[in-house]
Short mmCIF file of C-alpha atoms and ligand atoms in Angstrom, two decimals:
data_model
loop_
_atom_site.label_atom_id
_atom_site.label_comp_id
_atom_site.label_asym_id
_atom_site.label_seq_id
_atom_site.Cartn_x
_atom_site.Cartn_y
_atom_site.Cartn_z
CA UNK U 1 0.61 -0.15 0.39
CA UNK U 2 1.30 3.47 -0.31
CA UNK U 3 2.44 5.99 2.37
CA UNK U 4 -1.72 7.81 1.68
CA UNK U 5 -3.83 4.76 1.06
CA UNK U 6 -2.23 3.77 4.59
CA UNK U 7 -3.37 7.12 5.71
CA UNK U 8 -6.55 7.36 4.13
CA UNK U 9 -7.28 3.52 6.00
CA UNK U 10 -6.26 5.09 9.51
CA UNK U 11 -9.08 6.73 11.67
CA UNK U 12 -8.80 8.15 14.88
CA UNK U 13 -10.77 4.42 16.36
CA UNK U 14 -13.48 4.72 19.21
CA UNK U 15 -13.27 1.30 20.60
CA UNK U 16 -10.29 -1.14 20.07
CA UNK U 17 -10.20 -5.38 20.90
CA UNK U 18 -7.89 -5.28 23.19
CA UNK U 19 -5.45 -7.74 21.76
CA UNK U 20 -1.74 -7.42 21.27
CA UNK U 21 0.44 -5.65 18.74
CA UNK U 22 3.23 -7.64 18.39
CA UNK U 23 6.47 -5.66 20.27
CA UNK U 24 8.56 -4.49 16.62
CA UNK U 25 5.92 -3.20 15.60
CA UNK U 26 5.86 -1.23 18.61
CA UNK U 27 9.31 -0.86 18.52
CA UNK U 28 9.05 0.45 14.82
CA UNK U 29 6.41 2.67 16.06
CA UNK U 30 8.40 5.06 18.95
CA UNK U 31 11.60 4.36 16.75
CA UNK U 32 9.89 6.84 14.24
CA UNK U 33 9.24 8.70 17.23
CA UNK U 34 12.72 8.76 18.13
CA UNK U 35 14.05 9.86 14.83
CA UNK U 36 11.17 12.58 13.96
CA UNK U 37 13.02 16.06 13.32
CA UNK U 38 12.85 18.59 16.31
CA UNK U 39 13.67 22.09 16.67
CA UNK U 40 17.54 22.75 17.12
CA UNK U 41 18.18 18.68 17.28
CA UNK U 42 17.20 19.17 21.00
CA UNK U 43 14.47 16.47 21.79
CA UNK U 44 12.48 17.84 24.28
CA UNK U 45 10.65 15.05 25.11
CA UNK U 46 9.94 12.17 26.96
CA UNK U 47 7.28 7.94 25.52
CA UNK U 48 5.88 6.76 28.35
CA UNK U 49 4.46 3.22 27.19
CA UNK U 50 1.67 2.42 29.78
CA UNK U 51 0.53 -1.46 29.17
CA UNK U 52 -0.07 -2.19 33.21
CA UNK U 53 -3.52 -2.65 33.17
CA UNK U 54 -3.96 -0.87 36.93
CA UNK U 55 -2.67 2.87 35.22
CA UNK U 56 -4.13 1.69 32.21
CA UNK U 57 -7.65 2.36 34.44
CA UNK U 58 -6.31 5.99 37.36
CA UNK U 59 -5.10 7.34 33.76
CA UNK U 60 -9.01 6.36 31.62
CA UNK U 61 -10.83 7.91 34.39
CA UNK U 62 -8.76 11.43 33.89
CA UNK U 63 -9.54 10.45 30.52
CA UNK U 64 -12.71 11.01 30.09
CA UNK U 65 -13.80 7.47 29.88
CA UNK U 66 -12.64 7.20 26.84
CA UNK U 67 -12.43 2.92 26.24
CA UNK U 68 -9.20 3.15 23.58
CA UNK U 69 -7.69 3.76 26.63
CA UNK U 70 -7.78 0.79 28.75
CA UNK U 71 -8.35 -1.79 25.74
CA UNK U 72 -5.55 -0.58 23.61
CA UNK U 73 -2.63 -2.48 23.16
CA UNK U 74 -0.43 0.16 24.81
CA UNK U 75 -1.35 3.40 25.86
CA UNK U 76 1.80 6.12 25.26
CA UNK U 77 2.07 9.62 26.08
CA UNK U 78 3.95 12.36 25.34
CA UNK U 79 5.13 14.40 27.30
CA UNK U 80 7.76 17.78 27.40
CA UNK U 81 9.84 19.32 28.82
CA UNK U 82 8.07 21.73 31.40
CA UNK U 83 11.36 24.25 31.25
CA UNK U 84 14.81 24.55 28.96
CA UNK U 85 17.45 24.28 31.31
CA UNK U 86 22.09 24.77 30.61
CA UNK U 87 21.88 21.65 31.46
CA UNK U 88 19.42 19.93 29.33
CA UNK U 89 20.99 21.62 26.18
CA UNK U 90 24.44 20.78 26.82
CA UNK U 91 23.76 17.55 27.64
CA UNK U 92 22.24 17.53 23.86
CA UNK U 93 24.68 19.80 22.15
CA UNK U 94 27.32 17.15 23.89
CA UNK U 95 25.35 14.37 22.94
CA UNK U 96 26.22 15.38 19.33
CA UNK U 97 29.35 16.38 19.19
CA UNK U 98 30.47 12.89 20.88
CA UNK U 99 28.30 10.63 18.55
CA UNK U 100 29.38 12.69 15.36
CA UNK U 101 32.78 12.54 17.27
CA UNK U 102 34.22 16.42 16.77
CA UNK U 103 33.85 19.68 17.87
CA UNK U 104 32.24 22.53 15.17
CA UNK U 105 32.76 26.43 15.78
CA UNK U 106 29.40 27.26 14.35
CA UNK U 107 27.85 24.46 16.63
CA UNK U 108 29.20 25.96 19.83
CA UNK U 109 28.16 29.27 18.87
CA UNK U 110 24.80 27.64 18.23
CA UNK U 111 25.16 26.46 21.27
CA UNK U 112 26.36 29.32 23.35
CA UNK U 113 22.86 30.88 21.36
CA UNK U 114 20.05 28.83 22.84
CA UNK U 115 21.76 28.47 25.99
CA UNK U 116 22.08 32.67 25.92
CA UNK U 117 18.66 33.36 25.46
CA UNK U 118 16.05 29.19 26.11
CA UNK U 119 17.27 28.74 30.18
CA UNK U 120 15.97 32.48 30.65
CA UNK U 121 13.25 32.77 28.76
CA UNK U 122 9.83 31.57 30.78
CA UNK U 123 8.89 28.22 31.67
CA UNK U 124 5.57 28.87 29.93
CA UNK U 125 7.18 29.58 26.88
CA UNK U 126 9.33 27.14 26.54
CA UNK U 127 7.35 24.02 27.64
CA UNK U 128 4.83 24.92 25.33
CA UNK U 129 7.89 25.20 22.68
CA UNK U 130 8.96 21.76 24.08
CA UNK U 131 5.49 19.98 23.61
CA UNK U 132 5.07 21.04 19.60
CA UNK U 133 8.98 19.40 19.34
CA UNK U 134 6.65 16.07 20.91
CA UNK U 135 3.80 16.47 18.77
CA UNK U 136 6.24 16.35 15.71
CA UNK U 137 7.26 12.19 17.34
CA UNK U 138 3.53 12.55 18.11
CA UNK U 139 2.86 12.46 13.97
CA UNK U 140 5.61 10.02 12.90
CA UNK U 141 4.22 7.27 15.84
CA UNK U 142 0.87 7.71 14.12
CA UNK U 143 2.32 7.40 11.07
CA UNK U 144 4.51 4.01 11.44
CA UNK U 145 1.66 3.01 13.30
CA UNK U 146 -0.71 2.99 9.93
CA UNK U 147 1.99 1.68 7.87
CA UNK U 148 2.13 -1.27 10.85
CA UNK U 149 -1.33 -1.39 10.36
CA UNK U 150 -1.92 -1.05 13.83
CA UNK U 151 -4.74 1.79 14.87
CA UNK U 152 -3.75 4.19 16.91
CA UNK U 153 -6.41 7.39 18.21
CA UNK U 154 -5.23 10.34 18.51
CA UNK U 155 -5.87 12.18 22.14
CA UNK U 156 -6.07 15.35 23.86
CA UNK U 157 -8.79 14.76 26.00
CA UNK U 158 -7.55 14.18 29.23
CA UNK U 159 -6.69 16.99 32.25
CA UNK U 160 -1.96 16.88 31.39
CA UNK U 161 -2.35 17.40 34.95
CA UNK U 162 -4.03 14.58 36.62
CA UNK U 163 -1.99 11.97 34.39
CA UNK U 164 1.32 14.06 34.98
CA UNK U 165 0.13 12.53 38.89
CA UNK U 166 -0.47 9.07 38.05
CA UNK U 167 2.72 8.41 36.27
CA UNK U 168 5.64 10.25 39.07
CA UNK U 169 6.91 12.70 35.40
CA UNK U 170 6.42 16.60 36.95
CA UNK U 171 9.24 14.79 39.17
CA UNK U 172 11.15 14.28 36.48
CA UNK U 173 10.31 17.73 34.65
CA UNK U 174 8.39 16.46 32.21
CA UNK U 175 4.80 17.30 32.01
CA UNK U 176 2.54 15.68 29.57
CA UNK U 177 1.03 16.87 26.00
CA UNK U 178 -1.03 14.37 23.63
CA UNK U 179 -2.19 10.44 24.29
CA UNK U 180 -1.69 7.90 21.51
CA UNK U 181 -3.08 4.46 22.26
CA UNK U 182 -2.19 2.80 19.77
CA UNK U 183 -4.21 -1.43 18.58
CA UNK U 184 -6.49 -3.53 16.73
CA UNK U 185 -9.99 -1.73 15.88
CA UNK U 186 -13.38 -3.36 17.87
CA UNK U 187 -15.43 -3.13 14.37
CA UNK U 188 -18.30 -4.33 16.07
CA UNK U 189 -18.27 -1.56 18.56
CA UNK U 190 -17.20 1.59 17.10
CA UNK U 191 -19.79 3.91 15.53
CA UNK U 192 -16.54 5.96 13.20
CA UNK U 193 -15.05 2.61 11.59
CA UNK U 194 -16.79 2.52 8.75
CA UNK U 195 -18.36 6.53 8.54
CA UNK U 196 -16.09 8.59 5.47
CA UNK U 197 -13.37 10.29 6.53
CA UNK U 198 -13.97 14.26 6.04
CA UNK U 199 -11.24 16.68 5.03
CA UNK U 200 -11.40 20.22 3.79
CA UNK U 201 -10.39 20.43 -0.24
CA UNK U 202 -7.75 21.00 -1.25
CA UNK U 203 -8.29 24.40 -3.01
CA UNK U 204 -9.51 25.35 0.27
CA UNK U 205 -6.45 24.33 1.86
CA UNK U 206 -4.15 25.21 0.32
CA UNK U 207 -2.46 28.35 -1.04
CA UNK U 208 -0.32 28.19 -4.32
CA UNK U 209 2.21 31.15 -5.35
CA UNK U 210 4.43 31.12 -7.82
C1 FMN I 301 -3.86 16.25 18.60
C2 FMN I 301 -5.26 15.38 18.56
C3 FMN I 301 -6.06 15.56 19.76
C4 FMN I 301 -6.82 14.55 19.79
N1 FMN I 301 -7.86 14.24 20.05
C5 FMN I 301 -9.05 13.64 20.81
C6 FMN I 301 -9.80 12.20 21.43
O1 FMN I 301 -9.68 13.02 22.70
N2 FMN I 301 -10.76 11.82 21.23
C7 FMN I 301 -11.22 11.58 20.24
O2 FMN I 301 -12.07 9.93 20.27
N3 FMN I 301 -10.36 11.37 19.17
C8 FMN I 301 -9.15 12.82 19.50
N4 FMN I 301 -8.83 13.41 18.54
C9 FMN I 301 -8.96 12.60 17.20
C10 FMN I 301 -9.65 13.41 16.73
O3 FMN I 301 -11.35 14.08 16.71
C11 FMN I 301 -9.21 12.83 14.61
O4 FMN I 301 -8.09 12.26 13.96
C12 FMN I 301 -10.36 14.47 13.41
O5 FMN I 301 -11.56 14.02 14.39
C13 FMN I 301 -10.02 13.19 11.96
O6 FMN I 301 -10.48 12.22 11.88
P1 FMN I 301 -10.01 10.70 11.57
O7 FMN I 301 -7.94 10.70 12.35
O8 FMN I 301 -10.63 9.58 12.09
O9 FMN I 301 -8.74 11.38 10.44
C14 FMN I 301 -7.37 14.54 18.42
C15 FMN I 301 -6.31 14.17 17.16
C16 FMN I 301 -5.55 15.13 17.33
C17 FMN I 301 -5.28 15.25 16.23
#
C-alpha cells in the first residue's frame, strides 16, 4: 500500500479490541518517533509506554472515560520537558559532539546562542515550545502506526495534571501533552469505523504562490 492509502485507512479509533500489538511493531512505531526532527535537535520530550492495566484504568478515569485507553494494547504518553535548562541544552549538544566525534565552532556558537536565550525565558513559553516538538514525534508515531496497520487514537481529551500525577512526571521535569493508544479497532463497537473521512478540499487548504 502507498503511504497515502495507509493514511486514508487510518482513523481515530473509538473502540479497540484489546489485542496485543507485536513488540517489533511497537518498536518500529517508537523508532519513528525517535527519528522525528525537532527544533535545534533538542528532542525535548520523552515517551512513556503504559501496558499496566491498573495504570491504564487510572488514566482512563481522567481521560473522559474513553475506552481506548484501556482497550488499547500500548498507551503511549508524550511528555514534554517542563522547561529548557542549561543542563538539558548542554546534554544534547555534548551528545552531538560525542556521536559525530568532533567539535565545530559554528555548532558551539549556536549552543551559546541557545544558552543565552532559552534558560532565561518564561518556563511556560519553553514548555509550549517543547510540546510542539513532542507533537512532531507524535505525528510520526501516528503515521508509523498506520504504516504497520496498527490502529491509533490521537488524544488530547484528558487532564494533563492528573496524568502527570499518576505517572510521576513532574518529578522528572516532564508534563504530559498528548496520548496515543495503539492497538486494533473493534469493528463491532466503533461508531466511526464505517463513516467516510471528512477533510477540507485541497483548494480550501492550500494556496499556491508561483
Ligand atoms: C491532537 C489531537 C487530539 C485528539 N483528541 C481526541 C480525543 O481525545 N478523543 C478522540 O476520540 N479523538 C481525538 N482526536 C481525533 C480527531 O477528532 C480526529 O483525528 C479527527 O476528527 C479526524 O478524524 P480521523 O483521525 O478519524 O481521520 C484527536 C486528534 C488530534 C490530532
